[in-house]
């Protein structure tokens, strides 16, 4: 059951998902210590085999979707790159979350907004804001005009 779940999340999974798949916390520690599971962050793992398989340029975004408890949407200039719109090459990961979201990480830039369902696209293991929205968001953030022009 765990393998089926992680295959749709590019090998990533949470400790809570492992418990749901009948892996106790003791079993989780065992697999992490043996190197079967890579410890990515607190309560977040990845099946070792997925780290060596050819992947997608956006595999790392699954990690942040799970970190956000599946509430974050890749947005702004990060989403331009996901959509392969123009020359966007973001240095930071931009995520949009609802107003009640309280987690923090220095590795991501959080934006607070309520996105409508029609503004969100599902990808394998994460969600991303749609192209029109991310072009507008990036322009509002004063992203370099060349990036906006190439995306449009």
mmCIF file of C-alpha atoms in Angstrom:
data_model
loop_
_atom_site.group_PDB
_atom_site.id
_atom_site.type_symbol
_atom_site.label_atom_id
_atom_site.label_comp_id
_atom_site.label_asym_id
_atom_site.label_seq_id
_atom_site.Cartn_x
_atom_site.Cartn_y
_atom_site.Cartn_z
ATOM 1 C CA UNK A 1 0.000 0.000 0.000
ATOM 2 C CA UNK A 2 2.833 2.433 0.797
ATOM 3 C CA UNK A 3 4.514 1.753 -2.544
ATOM 4 C CA UNK A 4 1.303 2.610 -4.429
ATOM 5 C CA UNK A 5 1.032 5.874 -2.521
ATOM 6 C CA UNK A 6 4.640 6.959 -2.972
ATOM 7 C CA UNK A 7 4.686 6.140 -6.665
ATOM 8 C CA UNK A 8 2.198 8.986 -7.181
ATOM 9 C CA UNK A 9 4.286 11.281 -4.984
ATOM 10 C CA UNK A 10 7.651 10.623 -6.646
ATOM 11 C CA UNK A 11 8.836 8.561 -3.710
ATOM 12 C CA UNK A 12 8.018 11.084 -0.972
ATOM 13 C CA UNK A 13 5.682 10.389 1.930
ATOM 14 C CA UNK A 14 4.929 11.618 5.421
ATOM 15 C CA UNK A 15 5.244 9.714 8.681
ATOM 16 C CA UNK A 16 1.464 9.937 9.020
ATOM 17 C CA UNK A 17 1.015 8.317 5.604
ATOM 18 C CA UNK A 18 3.402 5.537 6.661
ATOM 19 C CA UNK A 19 1.336 4.937 9.809
ATOM 20 C CA UNK A 20 -1.799 4.707 7.649
ATOM 21 C CA UNK A 21 0.036 2.068 5.581
ATOM 22 C CA UNK A 22 0.706 0.050 8.786
ATOM 23 C CA UNK A 23 4.320 1.179 9.444
ATOM 24 C CA UNK A 24 4.712 1.990 13.129
ATOM 25 C CA UNK A 25 7.043 4.769 14.226
ATOM 26 C CA UNK A 26 9.502 2.068 15.294
ATOM 27 C CA UNK A 27 9.344 0.513 11.795
ATOM 28 C CA UNK A 28 9.879 3.965 10.293
ATOM 29 C CA UNK A 29 13.030 4.480 12.365
ATOM 30 C CA UNK A 30 14.235 1.031 11.325
ATOM 31 C CA UNK A 31 13.813 1.763 7.606
ATOM 32 C CA UNK A 32 15.441 5.184 7.943
ATOM 33 C CA UNK A 33 18.405 3.772 9.885
ATOM 34 C CA UNK A 34 18.881 0.993 7.320
ATOM 35 C CA UNK A 35 18.850 3.508 4.475
ATOM 36 C CA UNK A 36 15.716 2.105 2.868
ATOM 37 C CA UNK A 37 14.012 5.427 3.461
ATOM 38 C CA UNK A 38 15.797 8.761 3.228
ATOM 39 C CA UNK A 39 14.944 11.188 6.016
ATOM 40 C CA UNK A 40 14.158 14.453 4.219
ATOM 41 C CA UNK A 41 12.695 16.580 7.002
ATOM 42 C CA UNK A 42 10.783 16.144 10.229
ATOM 43 C CA UNK A 43 8.113 13.550 9.487
ATOM 44 C CA UNK A 44 9.027 13.392 5.802
ATOM 45 C CA UNK A 45 10.752 10.540 3.986
ATOM 46 C CA UNK A 46 11.584 9.377 0.479
ATOM 47 C CA UNK A 47 12.012 5.821 -0.727
ATOM 48 C CA UNK A 48 15.720 5.457 -1.543
ATOM 49 C CA UNK A 49 15.127 3.972 -4.995
ATOM 50 C CA UNK A 50 13.338 7.108 -6.160
ATOM 51 C CA UNK A 51 16.402 9.247 -5.454
ATOM 52 C CA UNK A 52 18.448 7.318 -8.021
ATOM 53 C CA UNK A 53 15.768 6.879 -10.688
ATOM 54 C CA UNK A 54 15.563 9.413 -13.485
ATOM 55 C CA UNK A 55 13.019 11.941 -12.377
ATOM 56 C CA UNK A 56 11.395 15.146 -13.331
ATOM 57 C CA UNK A 57 12.919 18.581 -12.822
ATOM 58 C CA UNK A 58 10.102 19.292 -10.402
ATOM 59 C CA UNK A 59 10.353 16.249 -8.107
ATOM 60 C CA UNK A 60 11.477 18.456 -5.227
ATOM 61 C CA UNK A 61 8.130 20.300 -5.268
ATOM 62 C CA UNK A 62 6.369 17.183 -3.976
ATOM 63 C CA UNK A 63 8.408 17.577 -0.788
ATOM 64 C CA UNK A 64 7.025 21.068 -0.229
ATOM 65 C CA UNK A 65 3.467 20.031 -0.991
ATOM 66 C CA UNK A 66 3.708 17.329 1.662
ATOM 67 C CA UNK A 67 5.503 19.693 4.067
ATOM 68 C CA UNK A 68 2.497 22.020 3.786
ATOM 69 C CA UNK A 69 0.146 19.150 4.626
ATOM 70 C CA UNK A 70 -1.024 19.247 0.992
ATOM 71 C CA UNK A 71 -2.251 22.823 1.224
ATOM 72 C CA UNK A 72 0.410 24.732 -0.737
ATOM 73 C CA UNK A 73 0.189 25.582 -4.415
ATOM 74 C CA UNK A 74 3.362 26.303 -6.388
ATOM 75 C CA UNK A 75 2.988 29.884 -7.559
ATOM 76 C CA UNK A 76 4.593 33.056 -8.832
ATOM 77 C CA UNK A 77 7.909 32.702 -10.679
ATOM 78 C CA UNK A 78 8.291 29.081 -9.477
ATOM 79 C CA UNK A 79 5.101 28.201 -11.334
ATOM 80 C CA UNK A 80 6.377 29.947 -14.456
ATOM 81 C CA UNK A 81 9.220 27.420 -14.450
ATOM 82 C CA UNK A 82 6.837 24.491 -13.855
ATOM 83 C CA UNK A 83 4.734 25.585 -16.823
ATOM 84 C CA UNK A 84 7.932 26.135 -18.847
ATOM 85 C CA UNK A 85 6.827 29.667 -19.603
ATOM 86 C CA UNK A 86 9.719 31.696 -20.901
ATOM 87 C CA UNK A 87 13.099 32.066 -19.263
ATOM 88 C CA UNK A 88 12.093 31.872 -15.600
ATOM 89 C CA UNK A 89 14.814 30.286 -13.465
ATOM 90 C CA UNK A 90 13.799 31.006 -9.871
ATOM 91 C CA UNK A 91 16.321 30.885 -7.060
ATOM 92 C CA UNK A 92 13.564 30.509 -4.467
ATOM 93 C CA UNK A 93 10.513 28.298 -4.174
ATOM 94 C CA UNK A 94 7.292 30.299 -4.120
ATOM 95 C CA UNK A 95 4.195 28.729 -2.576
ATOM 96 C CA UNK A 96 0.737 30.157 -2.052
ATOM 97 C CA UNK A 97 -1.136 29.027 1.046
ATOM 98 C CA UNK A 98 -4.380 30.021 2.743
ATOM 99 C CA UNK A 99 -4.548 32.755 5.349
ATOM 100 C CA UNK A 100 -4.638 30.286 8.268
ATOM 101 C CA UNK A 101 -1.367 28.587 7.317
ATOM 102 C CA UNK A 102 1.259 29.030 10.067
ATOM 103 C CA UNK A 103 4.241 26.833 9.145
ATOM 104 C CA UNK A 104 7.488 28.526 8.164
ATOM 105 C CA UNK A 105 10.671 27.543 6.387
ATOM 106 C CA UNK A 106 13.597 29.640 5.285
ATOM 107 C CA UNK A 107 13.734 27.553 2.115
ATOM 108 C CA UNK A 108 10.445 28.838 0.683
ATOM 109 C CA UNK A 109 8.725 32.151 0.051
ATOM 110 C CA UNK A 110 5.142 31.947 1.265
ATOM 111 C CA UNK A 111 2.323 34.015 -0.198
ATOM 112 C CA UNK A 112 -1.092 34.069 1.472
ATOM 113 C CA UNK A 113 -4.144 34.009 -0.781
ATOM 114 C CA UNK A 114 -7.253 31.956 -1.369
ATOM 115 C CA UNK A 115 -7.055 30.439 -4.848
ATOM 116 C CA UNK A 116 -10.194 29.316 -6.636
ATOM 117 C CA UNK A 117 -10.273 25.686 -7.839
ATOM 118 C CA UNK A 118 -10.203 26.796 -11.480
ATOM 119 C CA UNK A 119 -6.900 28.619 -10.816
ATOM 120 C CA UNK A 120 -5.147 25.405 -9.731
ATOM 121 C CA UNK A 121 -3.774 22.513 -11.768
ATOM 122 C CA UNK A 122 -2.961 19.099 -10.325
ATOM 123 C CA UNK A 123 0.415 17.615 -11.194
ATOM 124 C CA UNK A 124 1.901 14.308 -10.119
ATOM 125 C CA UNK A 125 2.416 14.841 -6.407
ATOM 126 C CA UNK A 126 1.810 18.602 -6.160
ATOM 127 C CA UNK A 127 -0.439 21.441 -7.289
ATOM 128 C CA UNK A 128 0.469 24.516 -9.305
ATOM 129 C CA UNK A 129 -1.317 27.784 -10.039
ATOM 130 C CA UNK A 130 -2.482 28.218 -13.627
ATOM 131 C CA UNK A 131 -0.457 30.103 -16.259
ATOM 132 C CA UNK A 132 -2.530 33.303 -16.411
ATOM 133 C CA UNK A 133 -2.491 33.703 -12.645
ATOM 134 C CA UNK A 134 1.262 33.119 -12.327
ATOM 135 C CA UNK A 135 2.103 35.619 -15.047
ATOM 136 C CA UNK A 136 -0.012 38.215 -13.211
ATOM 137 C CA UNK A 137 1.522 37.280 -9.830
ATOM 138 C CA UNK A 138 5.044 37.505 -11.187
ATOM 139 C CA UNK A 139 4.367 40.871 -12.806
ATOM 140 C CA UNK A 140 2.891 42.174 -9.537
ATOM 141 C CA UNK A 141 6.051 40.996 -7.727
ATOM 142 C CA UNK A 142 8.168 43.128 -10.068
ATOM 143 C CA UNK A 143 9.936 40.151 -11.609
ATOM 144 C CA UNK A 144 12.383 41.195 -14.310
ATOM 145 C CA UNK A 145 10.459 42.433 -17.348
ATOM 146 C CA UNK A 146 12.356 40.074 -19.670
ATOM 147 C CA UNK A 147 11.005 37.119 -17.673
ATOM 148 C CA UNK A 148 7.434 38.449 -17.897
ATOM 149 C CA UNK A 149 7.748 39.201 -21.620
ATOM 150 C CA UNK A 150 9.111 35.740 -22.362
ATOM 151 C CA UNK A 151 6.309 34.116 -20.356
ATOM 152 C CA UNK A 152 3.578 36.098 -22.044
#
